[in-house]
mmCIF file of C-alpha atoms in Angstrom:
data_model
loop_
_atom_site.group_PDB
_atom_site.id
_atom_site.type_symbol
_atom_site.label_atom_id
_atom_site.label_comp_id
_atom_site.label_asym_id
_atom_site.label_seq_id
_atom_site.Cartn_x
_atom_site.Cartn_y
_atom_site.Cartn_z
ATOM 1 C CA ALA D 1 -6.289 -20.308 4.224
ATOM 2 C CA LEU D 2 -4.205 -20.310 1.087
ATOM 3 C CA GLY D 3 -3.686 -16.782 -0.130
ATOM 4 C CA GLY D 4 -2.935 -15.274 3.282
ATOM 5 C CA LEU D 5 -6.503 -14.600 4.464
ATOM 6 C CA SER D 6 -9.010 -16.359 6.663
ATOM 7 C CA THR D 7 -11.924 -17.710 4.676
ATOM 8 C CA ALA D 8 -14.219 -15.466 6.750
ATOM 9 C CA THR D 9 -12.413 -12.223 5.886
ATOM 10 C CA GLY D 10 -14.565 -11.389 2.872
ATOM 11 C CA ASP D 11 -17.775 -11.895 4.807
ATOM 12 C CA ALA D 12 -16.472 -9.760 7.670
ATOM 13 C CA LEU D 13 -15.588 -6.974 5.237
ATOM 14 C CA ASP D 14 -19.071 -7.185 3.714
ATOM 15 C CA VAL D 15 -20.674 -6.820 7.152
ATOM 16 C CA LEU D 16 -18.542 -3.771 7.963
ATOM 17 C CA ASP D 17 -19.318 -2.226 4.574
ATOM 18 C CA ALA D 18 -23.046 -2.854 5.059
ATOM 19 C CA GLY D 19 -22.692 -1.243 8.494
ATOM 20 C CA GLY D 20 -21.786 2.012 6.762
ATOM 21 C CA PHE D 21 -18.114 2.297 7.602
ATOM 22 C CA ASP D 22 -16.434 4.782 5.255
ATOM 23 C CA LEU D 23 -12.979 3.245 5.503
ATOM 24 C CA ILE D 24 -12.172 -0.332 6.465
ATOM 25 C CA LEU D 25 -8.542 -1.310 6.974
ATOM 26 C CA THR D 26 -7.598 -4.978 6.857
ATOM 27 C CA GLU D 27 -4.192 -6.140 7.992
ATOM 28 C CA THR D 28 -2.916 -9.436 6.678
ATOM 29 C CA VAL D 29 -0.488 -11.800 8.346
ATOM 30 C CA GLY D 30 2.425 -10.372 6.401
ATOM 31 C CA ALA D 31 1.655 -11.758 3.006
ATOM 32 C CA GLY D 32 4.328 -13.382 0.920
ATOM 33 C CA GLN D 33 4.695 -13.254 -2.818
ATOM 34 C CA VAL D 34 1.784 -15.619 -3.426
ATOM 35 C CA ASP D 35 -0.447 -14.472 -0.562
ATOM 36 C CA VAL D 36 -2.371 -11.908 -2.561
ATOM 37 C CA GLU D 37 -6.013 -12.773 -1.859
ATOM 38 C CA ILE D 38 -6.379 -9.452 -0.031
ATOM 39 C CA ALA D 39 -6.257 -7.759 -3.418
ATOM 40 C CA HIS D 40 -9.393 -9.656 -4.427
ATOM 41 C CA GLU D 41 -11.264 -8.745 -1.233
ATOM 42 C CA SER D 42 -10.370 -5.080 -0.982
ATOM 43 C CA GLU D 43 -10.923 -2.034 -3.130
ATOM 44 C CA THR D 44 -7.474 -0.649 -2.477
ATOM 45 C CA THR D 45 -4.426 -2.720 -1.636
ATOM 46 C CA LEU D 46 -1.563 -1.116 0.225
ATOM 47 C CA VAL D 47 1.791 -2.817 0.794
ATOM 48 C CA LEU D 48 3.729 -1.562 3.795
ATOM 49 C CA PHE D 49 7.526 -1.497 4.072
ATOM 50 C CA ALA D 50 9.941 -0.491 6.804
ATOM 51 C CA PRO D 51 13.646 0.299 6.549
ATOM 52 C CA GLY D 52 15.900 -2.542 7.638
ATOM 53 C CA ALA D 53 13.382 -5.296 6.929
ATOM 54 C CA GLY D 54 14.906 -6.559 3.673
ATOM 55 C CA ASP D 55 12.451 -4.534 1.629
ATOM 56 C CA ALA D 56 14.818 -3.829 -1.243
ATOM 57 C CA ILE D 57 14.959 -7.545 -2.003
ATOM 58 C CA GLN D 58 11.181 -7.879 -1.572
ATOM 59 C CA ALA D 59 10.631 -4.994 -3.968
ATOM 60 C CA MET D 60 12.503 -6.808 -6.715
ATOM 61 C CA LYS D 61 10.142 -9.787 -6.581
ATOM 62 C CA ARG D 62 6.935 -10.024 -8.550
ATOM 63 C CA GLY D 63 3.545 -11.006 -7.173
ATOM 64 C CA LEU D 64 2.636 -9.011 -4.102
ATOM 65 C CA MET D 65 4.083 -5.813 -5.548
ATOM 66 C CA GLU D 66 1.918 -6.067 -8.643
ATOM 67 C CA VAL D 67 -1.405 -6.259 -6.807
ATOM 68 C CA ALA D 68 -0.795 -3.109 -4.783
ATOM 69 C CA ASP D 69 -2.432 0.222 -5.484
ATOM 70 C CA LEU D 70 -0.254 2.075 -2.968
ATOM 71 C CA TRP D 71 3.155 1.338 -1.471
ATOM 72 C CA VAL D 72 3.949 2.843 1.911
ATOM 73 C CA VAL D 73 7.339 3.132 3.564
ATOM 74 C CA ASN D 74 6.796 3.614 7.270
ATOM 75 C CA LYS D 75 9.412 4.988 9.652
ATOM 76 C CA ALA D 76 9.976 8.073 7.510
ATOM 77 C CA ASP D 77 11.858 9.401 10.539
ATOM 78 C CA ASP D 78 14.539 6.755 9.823
ATOM 79 C CA ALA D 79 17.330 7.974 7.542
ATOM 80 C CA ALA D 80 17.062 4.787 5.434
ATOM 81 C CA ALA D 81 13.376 5.324 4.585
ATOM 82 C CA GLU D 82 14.087 7.519 1.572
ATOM 83 C CA LYS D 83 16.467 4.887 0.177
ATOM 84 C CA VAL D 84 13.795 2.185 0.568
ATOM 85 C CA ARG D 85 11.343 4.486 -1.213
ATOM 86 C CA GLY D 86 13.835 5.026 -4.040
ATOM 87 C CA ASP D 87 14.448 1.279 -4.325
ATOM 88 C CA LEU D 88 10.697 0.691 -4.534
ATOM 89 C CA VAL D 89 10.164 3.315 -7.214
ATOM 90 C CA GLY D 90 13.090 1.898 -9.181
ATOM 91 C CA SER D 91 11.864 -1.671 -8.910
ATOM 92 C CA LEU D 92 8.252 -0.811 -9.711
ATOM 93 C CA SER D 93 9.382 1.229 -12.712
ATOM 94 C CA LEU D 94 10.554 -1.981 -14.359
ATOM 95 C CA HIS D 95 7.066 -3.545 -14.457
ATOM 96 C CA GLU D 96 4.529 -1.382 -16.331
ATOM 97 C CA PRO D 97 4.281 1.327 -13.669
ATOM 98 C CA PRO D 98 1.257 3.575 -13.295
ATOM 99 C CA ASP D 99 1.757 7.125 -14.559
ATOM 100 C CA ASP D 100 1.491 8.469 -11.012
ATOM 101 C CA LEU D 101 3.928 5.955 -9.480
ATOM 102 C CA GLU D 102 5.989 8.603 -7.655
ATOM 103 C CA GLU D 103 2.873 9.854 -5.829
ATOM 104 C CA ARG D 104 1.743 6.321 -4.946
ATOM 105 C CA VAL D 105 4.943 5.406 -3.094
ATOM 106 C CA VAL D 106 4.349 7.227 0.174
ATOM 107 C CA LEU D 107 6.528 7.924 3.206
ATOM 108 C CA THR D 108 4.850 7.845 6.618
ATOM 109 C CA SER D 109 5.899 7.769 10.238
ATOM 110 C CA ALA D 110 3.813 6.072 12.887
ATOM 111 C CA LYS D 111 6.137 7.631 15.448
ATOM 112 C CA ASP D 112 5.469 11.293 14.643
ATOM 113 C CA GLY D 113 2.499 11.033 12.250
ATOM 114 C CA ALA D 114 4.314 12.451 9.240
ATOM 115 C CA GLY D 115 2.593 11.546 5.983
ATOM 116 C CA VAL D 116 -0.348 9.801 7.674
ATOM 117 C CA ASP D 117 -2.878 12.533 6.837
ATOM 118 C CA GLY D 118 -1.711 12.534 3.224
ATOM 119 C CA LEU D 119 -2.068 8.762 3.021
ATOM 120 C CA LEU D 120 -5.560 8.935 4.508
ATOM 121 C CA GLY D 121 -6.443 11.604 1.943
ATOM 122 C CA MET D 122 -5.187 9.349 -0.856
ATOM 123 C CA LEU D 123 -7.268 6.434 0.421
ATOM 124 C CA CYS D 124 -10.403 8.568 0.649
ATOM 125 C CA ALA D 125 -9.823 10.121 -2.786
ATOM 126 C CA ARG D 126 -9.323 6.678 -4.314
ATOM 127 C CA GLY D 127 -12.560 5.447 -2.710
ATOM 128 C CA ALA D 128 -14.460 8.440 -4.067
ATOM 129 C CA ALA D 129 -12.981 7.903 -7.544
ATOM 130 C CA LEU D 130 -13.950 4.220 -7.510
ATOM 131 C CA GLU D 131 -17.483 5.143 -6.468
ATOM 132 C CA SER D 132 -17.986 7.898 -9.049
ATOM 133 C CA SER D 133 -16.568 5.849 -11.921
ATOM 134 C CA GLY D 134 -18.644 2.754 -11.168
ATOM 135 C CA ALA D 135 -15.478 0.726 -10.583
ATOM 136 C CA ARG D 136 -16.549 0.016 -7.010
ATOM 137 C CA ASP D 137 -19.548 -1.934 -8.302
ATOM 138 C CA ASP D 138 -17.323 -3.766 -10.798
ATOM 139 C CA LEU D 139 -14.975 -4.773 -7.979
ATOM 140 C CA ALA D 140 -17.919 -6.017 -5.907
ATOM 141 C CA ARG D 141 -19.172 -8.134 -8.808
ATOM 142 C CA GLY D 142 -15.669 -9.568 -9.212
ATOM 143 C CA ARG D 143 -15.580 -10.506 -5.515
ATOM 144 C CA ILE D 144 -18.940 -12.240 -5.791
ATOM 145 C CA ARG D 145 -17.793 -14.121 -8.893
ATOM 146 C CA ARG D 146 -14.616 -15.323 -7.140
ATOM 147 C CA ARG D 147 -16.559 -16.420 -4.068
ATOM 148 C CA LEU D 148 -19.079 -18.352 -6.162
ATOM 149 C CA ALA D 149 -16.258 -20.075 -8.038
ATOM 150 C CA ALA D 150 -14.532 -20.974 -4.759
ATOM 151 C CA ALA D 151 -17.768 -22.344 -3.309
ATOM 152 C CA ALA D 152 -18.336 -24.446 -6.429
ATOM 153 C CA CYS D 153 -14.779 -25.810 -6.239
ATOM 154 C CA ASP D 154 -15.294 -26.671 -2.577
ATOM 155 C CA LEU D 155 -18.506 -28.552 -3.386
ATOM 156 C CA VAL D 156 -16.839 -30.501 -6.178
ATOM 157 C CA ALA D 157 -13.853 -31.367 -3.970
ATOM 158 C CA GLU D 158 -16.176 -32.442 -1.168
ATOM 159 C CA ARG D 159 -18.066 -34.704 -3.532
ATOM 160 C CA LEU D 160 -14.891 -36.150 -5.054
ATOM 161 C CA LEU D 161 -13.099 -36.673 -1.766
ATOM 162 C CA GLY D 162 -16.061 -37.378 0.488
ATOM 163 C CA ALA D 163 -16.158 -40.456 2.677
ATOM 164 C CA SER D 164 -19.300 -41.889 1.081
ATOM 165 C CA ALA D 165 -19.075 -43.594 -2.280
ATOM 166 C CA ASP D 166 -20.679 -41.774 -5.191
ATOM 167 C CA PRO D 167 -21.595 -44.003 -8.139
ATOM 168 C CA LEU D 168 -20.954 -41.268 -10.713
ATOM 169 C CA ILE D 169 -17.510 -40.508 -9.305
ATOM 170 C CA ASP D 170 -16.700 -44.209 -8.946
ATOM 171 C CA ALA D 171 -17.645 -44.762 -12.606
ATOM 172 C CA VAL D 172 -15.235 -42.029 -13.719
ATOM 173 C CA VAL D 173 -12.415 -43.277 -11.476
ATOM 174 C CA THR D 174 -12.655 -46.872 -12.693
#
């Protein structure tokens, strides 16, 4: 669907949450600058980068970068990873950065596991902070509000574009 997520993603996340999972990771299709719906369906949004993938250019663009809570540069074992991290910090510094920006741009390595435990710790700490502050409930209410609005828009579009004639719609059109 538009936004980079399946329309069933939110419901699937709700089922997993209701099932008691402490941490639920959702991978998107490689969202572009406008594919940011994941930020509305998740409590923490992480954007992943890898050296050599044109990330310096991506980091200069707005949109996806602004919805992230954490930015992760994988392949920390690659010599270019630190440069990508520096480019990210520099780019993010231009757009109202959080006070703890340096800590939120994390280096990891799937190859040797470096930084993965630290990242997991950050995710868990963020979840605990959201829970204790009440922000988790606020995020849930926001998700429900967005879903209700989307459902209402779908119903209106269905009525406007439906195959059967509707006298009220026909009166407005003519």
